[in-house]
Short mmCIF file of C-alpha atoms in Angstrom, two decimals:
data_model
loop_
_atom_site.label_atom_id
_atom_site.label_comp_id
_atom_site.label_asym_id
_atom_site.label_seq_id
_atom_site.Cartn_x
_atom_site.Cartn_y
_atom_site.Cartn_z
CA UNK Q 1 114.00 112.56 133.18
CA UNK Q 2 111.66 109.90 134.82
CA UNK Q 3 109.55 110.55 137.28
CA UNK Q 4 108.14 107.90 139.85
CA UNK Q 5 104.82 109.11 141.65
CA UNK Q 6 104.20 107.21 145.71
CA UNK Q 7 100.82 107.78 147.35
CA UNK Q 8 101.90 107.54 151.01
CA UNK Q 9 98.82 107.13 153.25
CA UNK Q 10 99.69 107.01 156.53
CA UNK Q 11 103.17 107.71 158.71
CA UNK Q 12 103.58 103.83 158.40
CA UNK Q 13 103.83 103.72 154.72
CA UNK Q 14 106.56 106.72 154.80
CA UNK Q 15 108.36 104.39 156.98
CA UNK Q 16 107.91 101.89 154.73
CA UNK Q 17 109.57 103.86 151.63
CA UNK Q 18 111.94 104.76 154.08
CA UNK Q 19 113.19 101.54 154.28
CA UNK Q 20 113.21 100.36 150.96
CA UNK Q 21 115.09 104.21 149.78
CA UNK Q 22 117.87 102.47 152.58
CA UNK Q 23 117.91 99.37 150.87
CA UNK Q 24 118.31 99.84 147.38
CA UNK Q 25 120.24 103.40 146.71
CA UNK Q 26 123.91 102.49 146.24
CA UNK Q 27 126.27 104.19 148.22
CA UNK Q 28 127.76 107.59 147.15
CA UNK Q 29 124.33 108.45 146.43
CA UNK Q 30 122.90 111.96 147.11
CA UNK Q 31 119.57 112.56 148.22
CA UNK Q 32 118.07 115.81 147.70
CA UNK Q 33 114.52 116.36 149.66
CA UNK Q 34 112.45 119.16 148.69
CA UNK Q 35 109.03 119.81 150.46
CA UNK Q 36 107.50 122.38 153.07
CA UNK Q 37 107.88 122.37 156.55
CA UNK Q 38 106.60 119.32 158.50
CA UNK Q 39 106.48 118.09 154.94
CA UNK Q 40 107.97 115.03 156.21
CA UNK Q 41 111.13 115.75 155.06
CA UNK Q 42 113.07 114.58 158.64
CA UNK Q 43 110.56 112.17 159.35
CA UNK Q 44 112.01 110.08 156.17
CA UNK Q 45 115.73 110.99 157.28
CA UNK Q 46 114.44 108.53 160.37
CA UNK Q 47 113.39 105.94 157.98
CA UNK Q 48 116.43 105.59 156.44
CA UNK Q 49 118.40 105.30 159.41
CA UNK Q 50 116.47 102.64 160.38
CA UNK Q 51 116.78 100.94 157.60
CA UNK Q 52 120.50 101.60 157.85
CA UNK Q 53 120.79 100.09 161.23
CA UNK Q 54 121.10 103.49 162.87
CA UNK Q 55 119.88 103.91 166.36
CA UNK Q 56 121.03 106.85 167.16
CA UNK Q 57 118.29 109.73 167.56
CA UNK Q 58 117.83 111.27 164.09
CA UNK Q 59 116.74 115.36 164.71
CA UNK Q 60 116.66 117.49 162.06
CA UNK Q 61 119.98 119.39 161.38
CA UNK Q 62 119.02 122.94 161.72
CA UNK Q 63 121.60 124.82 163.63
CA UNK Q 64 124.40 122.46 163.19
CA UNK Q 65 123.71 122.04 159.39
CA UNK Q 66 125.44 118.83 159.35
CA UNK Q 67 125.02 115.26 161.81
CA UNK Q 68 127.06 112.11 160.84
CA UNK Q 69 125.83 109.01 161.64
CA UNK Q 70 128.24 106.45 161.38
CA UNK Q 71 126.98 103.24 163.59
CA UNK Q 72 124.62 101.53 161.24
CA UNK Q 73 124.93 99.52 158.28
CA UNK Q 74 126.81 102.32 156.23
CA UNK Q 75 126.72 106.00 157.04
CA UNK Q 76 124.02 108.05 156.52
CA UNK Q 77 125.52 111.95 155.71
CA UNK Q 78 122.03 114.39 156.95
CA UNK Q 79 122.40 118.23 155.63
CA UNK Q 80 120.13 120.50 156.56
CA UNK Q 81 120.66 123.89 154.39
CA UNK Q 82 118.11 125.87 155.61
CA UNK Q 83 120.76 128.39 156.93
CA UNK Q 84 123.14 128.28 154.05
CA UNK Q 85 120.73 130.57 151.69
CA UNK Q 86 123.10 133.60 152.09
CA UNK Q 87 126.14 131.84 152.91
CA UNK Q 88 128.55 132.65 149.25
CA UNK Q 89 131.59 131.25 151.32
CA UNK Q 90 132.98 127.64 151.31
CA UNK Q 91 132.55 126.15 154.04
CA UNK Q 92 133.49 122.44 153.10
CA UNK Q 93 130.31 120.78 152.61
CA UNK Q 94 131.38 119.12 149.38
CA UNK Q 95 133.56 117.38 151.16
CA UNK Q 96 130.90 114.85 152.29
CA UNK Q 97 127.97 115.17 150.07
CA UNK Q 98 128.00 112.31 147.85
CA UNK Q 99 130.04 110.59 150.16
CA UNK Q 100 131.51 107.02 148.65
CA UNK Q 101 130.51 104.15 151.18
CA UNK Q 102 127.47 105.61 152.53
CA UNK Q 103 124.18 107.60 151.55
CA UNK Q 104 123.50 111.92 151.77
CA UNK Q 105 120.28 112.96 152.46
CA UNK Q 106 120.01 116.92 152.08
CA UNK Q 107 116.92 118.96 153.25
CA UNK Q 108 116.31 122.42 151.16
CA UNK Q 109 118.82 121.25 148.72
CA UNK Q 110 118.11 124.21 146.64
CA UNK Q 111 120.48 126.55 148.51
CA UNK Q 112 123.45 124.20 147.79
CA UNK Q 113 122.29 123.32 144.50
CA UNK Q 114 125.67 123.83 142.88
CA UNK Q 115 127.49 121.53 145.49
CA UNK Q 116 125.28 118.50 144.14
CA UNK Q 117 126.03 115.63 141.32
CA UNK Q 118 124.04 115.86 138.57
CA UNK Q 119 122.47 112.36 139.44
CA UNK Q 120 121.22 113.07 142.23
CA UNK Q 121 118.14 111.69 143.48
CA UNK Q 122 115.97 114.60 143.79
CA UNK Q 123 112.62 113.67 146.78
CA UNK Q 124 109.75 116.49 146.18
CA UNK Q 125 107.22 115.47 149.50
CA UNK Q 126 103.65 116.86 148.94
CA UNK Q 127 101.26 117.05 152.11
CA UNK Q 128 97.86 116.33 150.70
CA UNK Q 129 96.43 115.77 153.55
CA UNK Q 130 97.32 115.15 157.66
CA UNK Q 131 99.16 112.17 157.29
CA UNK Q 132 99.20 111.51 153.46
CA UNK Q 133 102.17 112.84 151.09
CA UNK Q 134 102.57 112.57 147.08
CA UNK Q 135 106.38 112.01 146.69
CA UNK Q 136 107.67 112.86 143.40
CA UNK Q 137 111.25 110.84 142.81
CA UNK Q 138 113.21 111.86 139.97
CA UNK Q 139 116.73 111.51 138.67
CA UNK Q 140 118.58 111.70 135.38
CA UNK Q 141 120.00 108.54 136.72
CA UNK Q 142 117.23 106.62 136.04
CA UNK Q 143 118.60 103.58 137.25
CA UNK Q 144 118.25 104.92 140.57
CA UNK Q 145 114.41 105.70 139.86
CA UNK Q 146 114.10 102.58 138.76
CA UNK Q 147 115.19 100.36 141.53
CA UNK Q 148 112.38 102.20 143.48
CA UNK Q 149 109.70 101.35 141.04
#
């Protein structure tokens, strides 16, 4: 599996990958984001949206689990599965994750882990500092690695 390694800086340059995650992932595509809290995990949810054309406010999903936003660009699908960890019932998630003409972004993907494709783009954000991150982006669809690089 390839691995693709981004020194982000400052909160600009997470904007910045932001963007370019908007711009190049195809639709259907499922991002999982793995990281700590105030990891930055929401903060690049923003990104995207704006990079999708999204002007709604983006918050993080907590206690809803799910927010659609459908007034951009394409839609942008934002899980938040936090709460999920001792769910074991079906509660129709799948139904939208990987979603065909838009993108899924999934905070603590690990709880749903069996609900996701096995491309998915997987987002591991580091905090090495106050406002730098390492992001670790990794696929076995490398393709999708690749048109990061």
């Amino acid at each position: 599996m390839k691995h693709y390694i981004f020194d982000i800086f400052s909160c600009e340059q997470m904007h910045e990958f932001g963007l370019k995650l908007a711009s190049k992932v195809p639709n259907g595509t499922v991002i999982a984001l793995v990281g700590d809290l105030g990891a930055g995990k929401t903060t690049l949810v923003r990104s995207v949206a704006r990079g999708l054309n999204i002007n709604e406010v983006v918050q993080s999903p907590t206690f809803n689990i799910m927010k659609l936003y459908l007034k951009g660009d394409r839609p942008l699908i934002h899980i938040d599965a936090y709460r999920l960890a001792d769910i074991n019932t079906d509660i129709g998630l799948d139904e939208y994750i990987g979603y065909e003409t838009g993108i899924t972004m999934i905070e603590w993907p690990l709880y749903i882990e069996k609900l996701l494709p096995d491309n998915a783009l997987w987002i591991e954000i580091t905090s090495t500092g106050e406002t730098s991150r390492k992001i670790d982006v990794y696929s076995k669809d490398e393709s999708l690695v690749e048109a990061l690089e």
